[in-house]
Amino acid sequence: MGGDLTSVSLVLSGSNSVLAYSDGEIIDLLKGGHGVFNVISMGSVTADIDTSLAQEFATTETRRLAMA
């Protein structure tokens, strides 16, 4: 894996999941007969995680400074 997750889509099909690095790969999955239940753009997911981590860090840092 090890790339930029913001441009990847997570394709869910039953109990299987695949990372698609382009729209063409999603189309290839569909053409190959894979039933696709959901396609999740990881860009929004990574943005949400970044925001949550920043908020958690700020809260933890505030608590640490209050105890000092």
Tab-separated table of N, CA and C in Angstrom:
chain	number	residue	atom	x	y	z
A	1	MET	N	0.861	-1.163	0.000
A	1	MET	CA	0.000	0.000	0.000
A	1	MET	C	0.905	1.223	0.000
A	2	GLY	N	1.043	1.943	1.076
A	2	GLY	CA	2.007	3.002	1.242
A	2	GLY	C	1.925	4.170	0.284
A	3	GLY	N	0.751	4.604	-0.109
A	3	GLY	CA	0.617	5.766	-0.974
A	3	GLY	C	-0.238	6.824	-0.311
A	4	ASP	N	-0.684	7.750	-1.131
A	4	ASP	CA	-1.555	8.814	-0.659
A	4	ASP	C	-2.985	8.302	-0.571
A	5	LEU	N	-3.464	8.060	0.632
A	5	LEU	CA	-4.804	7.493	0.818
A	5	LEU	C	-5.926	8.453	0.446
A	6	THR	N	-5.631	9.744	0.324
A	6	THR	CA	-6.696	10.693	0.010
A	6	THR	C	-7.228	10.519	-1.400
A	7	SER	N	-6.481	9.856	-2.268
A	7	SER	CA	-6.933	9.678	-3.654
A	7	SER	C	-7.403	8.253	-3.938
A	8	VAL	N	-7.540	7.443	-2.901
A	8	VAL	CA	-7.916	6.038	-3.044
A	8	VAL	C	-9.390	5.861	-2.683
A	9	SER	N	-10.024	4.860	-3.294
A	9	SER	CA	-11.399	4.496	-2.934
A	9	SER	C	-11.397	3.090	-2.358
A	10	LEU	N	-12.140	2.909	-1.290
A	10	LEU	CA	-12.319	1.596	-0.688
A	10	LEU	C	-13.583	1.001	-1.283
A	11	VAL	N	-13.441	-0.134	-1.967
A	11	VAL	CA	-14.566	-0.791	-2.624
A	11	VAL	C	-14.958	-1.994	-1.782
A	12	LEU	N	-16.219	-2.010	-1.317
A	12	LEU	CA	-16.717	-3.086	-0.467
A	12	LEU	C	-17.648	-3.979	-1.258
A	13	SER	N	-17.392	-5.284	-1.162
A	13	SER	CA	-18.200	-6.269	-1.875
A	13	SER	C	-18.353	-7.490	-0.980
A	14	GLY	N	-19.489	-7.592	-0.307
A	14	GLY	CA	-19.683	-8.711	0.611
A	14	GLY	C	-18.661	-8.660	1.721
A	15	SER	N	-17.931	-9.750	1.913
A	15	SER	CA	-16.911	-9.791	2.956
A	15	SER	C	-15.541	-9.386	2.428
A	16	ASN	N	-15.471	-8.987	1.172
A	16	ASN	CA	-14.208	-8.577	0.559
A	16	ASN	C	-14.117	-7.062	0.463
A	17	SER	N	-12.898	-6.563	0.517
A	17	SER	CA	-12.660	-5.138	0.297
A	17	SER	C	-11.408	-4.986	-0.554
A	18	VAL	N	-11.433	-3.967	-1.409
A	18	VAL	CA	-10.332	-3.716	-2.335
A	18	VAL	C	-10.073	-2.218	-2.360
A	19	LEU	N	-8.805	-1.827	-2.423
A	19	LEU	CA	-8.470	-0.431	-2.636
A	19	LEU	C	-8.343	-0.196	-4.134
A	20	ALA	N	-9.082	0.779	-4.641
A	20	ALA	CA	-9.009	1.142	-6.055
A	20	ALA	C	-8.296	2.489	-6.153
A	21	TYR	N	-7.243	2.524	-6.945
A	21	TYR	CA	-6.424	3.726	-7.050
A	21	TYR	C	-6.877	4.656	-8.167
A	22	SER	N	-7.887	4.247	-8.935
A	22	SER	CA	-8.413	5.101	-10.002
A	22	SER	C	-9.849	4.703	-10.304
A	23	ASP	N	-10.555	5.594	-10.986
A	23	ASP	CA	-11.917	5.270	-11.414
A	23	ASP	C	-11.903	4.083	-12.369
A	24	GLY	N	-10.848	3.986	-13.170
A	24	GLY	CA	-10.717	2.869	-14.105
A	24	GLY	C	-10.669	1.526	-13.397
A	25	GLU	N	-10.011	1.479	-12.249
A	25	GLU	CA	-9.956	0.228	-11.485
A	25	GLU	C	-11.331	-0.151	-10.952
A	26	ILE	N	-12.128	0.837	-10.557
A	26	ILE	CA	-13.494	0.550	-10.100
A	26	ILE	C	-14.310	-0.016	-11.257
A	27	ILE	N	-14.178	0.586	-12.425
A	27	ILE	CA	-14.895	0.098	-13.612
A	27	ILE	C	-14.451	-1.313	-13.960
A	28	ASP	N	-13.147	-1.585	-13.862
A	28	ASP	CA	-12.640	-2.937	-14.132
A	28	ASP	C	-13.245	-3.958	-13.171
A	29	LEU	N	-13.407	-3.579	-11.903
A	29	LEU	CA	-14.034	-4.486	-10.932
A	29	LEU	C	-15.468	-4.798	-11.337
A	30	LEU	N	-16.190	-3.777	-11.758
A	30	LEU	CA	-17.580	-3.977	-12.184
A	30	LEU	C	-17.654	-4.828	-13.445
A	31	LYS	N	-16.768	-4.554	-14.398
A	31	LYS	CA	-16.744	-5.330	-15.643
A	31	LYS	C	-16.372	-6.782	-15.381
A	32	GLY	N	-15.556	-7.004	-14.357
A	32	GLY	CA	-15.120	-8.353	-14.015
A	32	GLY	C	-16.174	-9.154	-13.275
A	33	GLY	N	-17.343	-8.569	-13.084
A	33	GLY	CA	-18.430	-9.295	-12.441
A	33	GLY	C	-18.461	-9.195	-10.933
A	34	HIS	N	-17.630	-8.353	-10.364
A	34	HIS	CA	-17.640	-8.178	-8.907
A	34	HIS	C	-18.858	-7.361	-8.511
A	35	GLY	N	-19.638	-7.878	-7.590
A	35	GLY	CA	-20.755	-7.107	-7.054
A	35	GLY	C	-20.222	-6.080	-6.082
A	36	VAL	N	-20.480	-4.831	-6.343
A	36	VAL	CA	-19.972	-3.760	-5.490
A	36	VAL	C	-21.120	-3.210	-4.660
A	37	PHE	N	-20.985	-3.277	-3.339
A	37	PHE	CA	-22.018	-2.767	-2.447
A	37	PHE	C	-21.802	-1.310	-2.094
A	38	ASN	N	-20.549	-0.891	-2.014
A	38	ASN	CA	-20.266	0.472	-1.591
A	38	ASN	C	-18.878	0.881	-2.054
A	39	VAL	N	-18.745	2.138	-2.426
A	39	VAL	CA	-17.448	2.715	-2.770
A	39	VAL	C	-17.270	3.939	-1.878
A	40	ILE	N	-16.203	3.935	-1.099
A	40	ILE	CA	-15.959	5.008	-0.140
A	40	ILE	C	-14.699	5.760	-0.549
A	41	SER	N	-14.845	7.049	-0.793
A	41	SER	CA	-13.689	7.887	-1.084
A	41	SER	C	-12.905	8.084	0.209
A	42	MET	N	-11.656	7.690	0.204
A	42	MET	CA	-10.859	7.774	1.424
A	42	MET	C	-10.425	9.205	1.734
A	43	GLY	N	-10.564	10.127	0.769
A	43	GLY	CA	-10.201	11.524	1.009
A	43	GLY	C	-10.981	12.122	2.160
A	44	SER	N	-12.291	11.904	2.174
A	44	SER	CA	-13.116	12.454	3.258
A	44	SER	C	-12.840	11.737	4.573
A	45	VAL	N	-12.551	10.453	4.503
A	45	VAL	CA	-12.253	9.680	5.717
A	45	VAL	C	-10.952	10.168	6.349
A	46	THR	N	-9.920	10.354	5.535
A	46	THR	CA	-8.641	10.810	6.083
A	46	THR	C	-8.760	12.224	6.638
A	47	ALA	N	-9.574	13.076	6.011
A	47	ALA	CA	-9.787	14.433	6.532
A	47	ALA	C	-10.473	14.377	7.894
A	48	ASP	N	-11.472	13.512	8.035
A	48	ASP	CA	-12.160	13.355	9.322
A	48	ASP	C	-11.214	12.841	10.402
A	49	ILE	N	-10.371	11.888	10.044
A	49	ILE	CA	-9.404	11.340	11.004
A	49	ILE	C	-8.404	12.415	11.410
A	50	ASP	N	-7.893	13.182	10.440
A	50	ASP	CA	-6.954	14.265	10.748
A	50	ASP	C	-7.572	15.267	11.720
A	51	THR	N	-8.830	15.642	11.476
A	51	THR	CA	-9.526	16.590	12.347
A	51	THR	C	-9.693	16.023	13.749
A	52	SER	N	-10.111	14.768	13.838
A	52	SER	CA	-10.306	14.129	15.145
A	52	SER	C	-9.001	14.029	15.919
A	53	LEU	N	-7.925	13.667	15.230
A	53	LEU	CA	-6.628	13.563	15.902
A	53	LEU	C	-6.146	14.924	16.387
A	54	ALA	N	-6.346	15.962	15.584
A	54	ALA	CA	-5.940	17.310	15.989
A	54	ALA	C	-6.725	17.761	17.215
A	55	GLN	N	-8.029	17.481	17.237
A	55	GLN	CA	-8.856	17.844	18.389
A	55	GLN	C	-8.425	17.076	19.633
A	56	GLU	N	-8.139	15.792	19.471
A	56	GLU	CA	-7.708	14.971	20.609
A	56	GLU	C	-6.369	15.465	21.138
A	57	PHE	N	-5.450	15.820	20.238
A	57	PHE	CA	-4.150	16.336	20.662
A	57	PHE	C	-4.334	17.638	21.435
A	58	ALA	N	-5.180	18.527	20.931
A	58	ALA	CA	-5.413	19.809	21.602
A	58	ALA	C	-6.002	19.590	22.992
A	59	THR	N	-6.945	18.668	23.113
A	59	THR	CA	-7.564	18.371	24.408
A	59	THR	C	-6.536	17.793	25.371
A	60	THR	N	-5.735	16.855	24.891
A	60	THR	CA	-4.705	16.229	25.727
A	60	THR	C	-3.670	17.259	26.163
A	61	GLU	N	-3.266	18.126	25.241
A	61	GLU	CA	-2.273	19.157	25.552
A	61	GLU	C	-2.835	20.149	26.574
A	62	THR	N	-4.103	20.519	26.442
A	62	THR	CA	-4.744	21.430	27.397
A	62	THR	C	-4.770	20.805	28.788
A	63	ARG	N	-5.106	19.529	28.865
A	63	ARG	CA	-5.122	18.831	30.164
A	63	ARG	C	-3.723	18.761	30.762
A	64	ARG	N	-2.746	18.486	29.918
A	64	ARG	CA	-1.364	18.382	30.397
A	64	ARG	C	-0.902	19.721	30.964
A	65	LEU	N	-1.204	20.811	30.264
A	65	LEU	CA	-0.792	22.134	30.732
A	65	LEU	C	-1.531	22.527	32.013
A	66	ALA	N	-2.783	22.111	32.143
A	66	ALA	CA	-3.560	22.427	33.342
A	66	ALA	C	-3.000	21.714	34.570
A	67	MET	N	-2.400	20.551	34.356
A	67	MET	CA	-1.856	19.770	35.468
A	67	MET	C	-0.450	20.223	35.839
A	68	ALA	N	0.191	20.981	34.969
A	68	ALA	CA	1.585	21.384	35.207
A	68	ALA	C	1.692	22.444	36.273
